[in-house]
């Protein structure tokens, strides 16, 4: 699979391929034209409840990961993950 992860604040590169934002909120201080996105996958981002609970508290990171994986296992999100994996077999994908 050709999937890489980057921070949305890193400048786009030619090697990024399709650039997909995986977040429910638009990143602060960035103009949409500067990010060079191919798509915005809000539905694959952690739920608002999980995001608020986590609150970037590093001590909650492992539990956050478990809960997020459980969210991604839900039928509707699992289909989106499978579609993303299929796409990555044929092209470079960068998740932001």
XYZ file of C-alpha atoms in Angstrom:
96
model
C 0.000 0.000 0.000
C 1.166 3.481 -0.766
C -0.203 5.489 2.153
C 1.780 8.063 4.048
C 0.865 10.370 6.906
C 1.750 14.047 7.138
C 0.744 17.048 9.158
C -1.553 19.305 7.165
C 0.791 22.213 7.924
C 3.634 20.591 5.930
C 3.876 21.999 2.403
C 2.539 19.840 -0.440
C 5.079 17.817 -2.408
C 4.839 16.233 -5.835
C 5.380 12.798 -4.271
C 2.270 13.159 -2.057
C -0.108 11.867 -4.707
C -3.716 12.242 -3.611
C -3.836 14.416 -0.469
C -6.764 13.698 1.851
C -7.582 15.591 5.029
C -8.854 13.307 7.803
C -10.273 15.710 10.374
C -13.671 17.043 11.345
C -12.429 20.620 11.724
C -10.635 22.782 9.191
C -7.044 23.464 10.372
C -6.521 26.909 11.840
C -4.673 29.477 9.828
C -4.715 27.614 6.516
C -6.370 28.721 3.316
C -8.050 25.929 1.386
C -6.139 26.707 -1.802
C -2.785 26.469 0.037
C -3.380 22.916 1.272
C -3.890 21.354 -2.192
C -6.415 18.715 -1.153
C -7.935 15.977 -3.254
C -10.620 15.411 -0.652
C -11.761 15.896 2.927
C -12.683 12.673 4.749
C -14.590 14.046 7.722
C -16.377 10.717 8.192
C -13.090 8.880 8.830
C -11.979 11.327 11.503
C -12.529 10.558 15.190
C -16.022 11.435 16.402
C -16.562 14.794 18.062
C -17.149 13.013 21.380
C -13.874 11.087 21.146
C -11.931 14.127 19.995
C -13.238 16.230 22.878
C -12.564 13.459 25.410
C -8.968 13.069 24.180
C -8.255 16.825 24.274
C -4.628 16.103 23.214
C -3.916 14.630 26.656
C -0.935 12.329 26.036
C -1.889 10.146 28.993
C -5.076 9.187 27.094
C -3.316 8.286 23.842
C -3.550 4.468 24.108
C -7.218 4.509 25.075
C -7.878 7.038 22.303
C -6.248 4.690 19.777
C -8.394 1.761 20.943
C -11.590 3.785 20.792
C -10.749 5.263 17.391
C -10.015 1.799 15.979
C -13.389 0.664 17.306
C -15.052 3.610 15.546
C -13.291 2.711 12.305
C -14.622 -0.838 12.644
C -18.237 0.355 12.374
C -19.830 -0.828 9.128
C -20.128 2.586 7.472
C -16.547 3.595 8.276
C -15.133 0.163 7.467
C -16.418 0.572 3.911
C -14.634 3.926 3.606
C -11.409 2.398 4.936
C -11.667 -0.454 2.420
C -12.244 2.018 -0.417
C -9.186 3.995 0.674
C -7.083 0.809 0.792
C -8.249 -0.143 -2.717
C -7.247 3.280 -4.007
C -3.833 3.034 -2.350
C -3.042 -0.162 -4.245
C -2.842 1.876 -7.456
C -1.583 5.278 -6.372
C 0.179 7.233 -3.652
C -2.139 8.572 -0.929
C -1.197 11.072 1.748
C -3.443 11.355 4.793
C -3.261 14.704 6.525
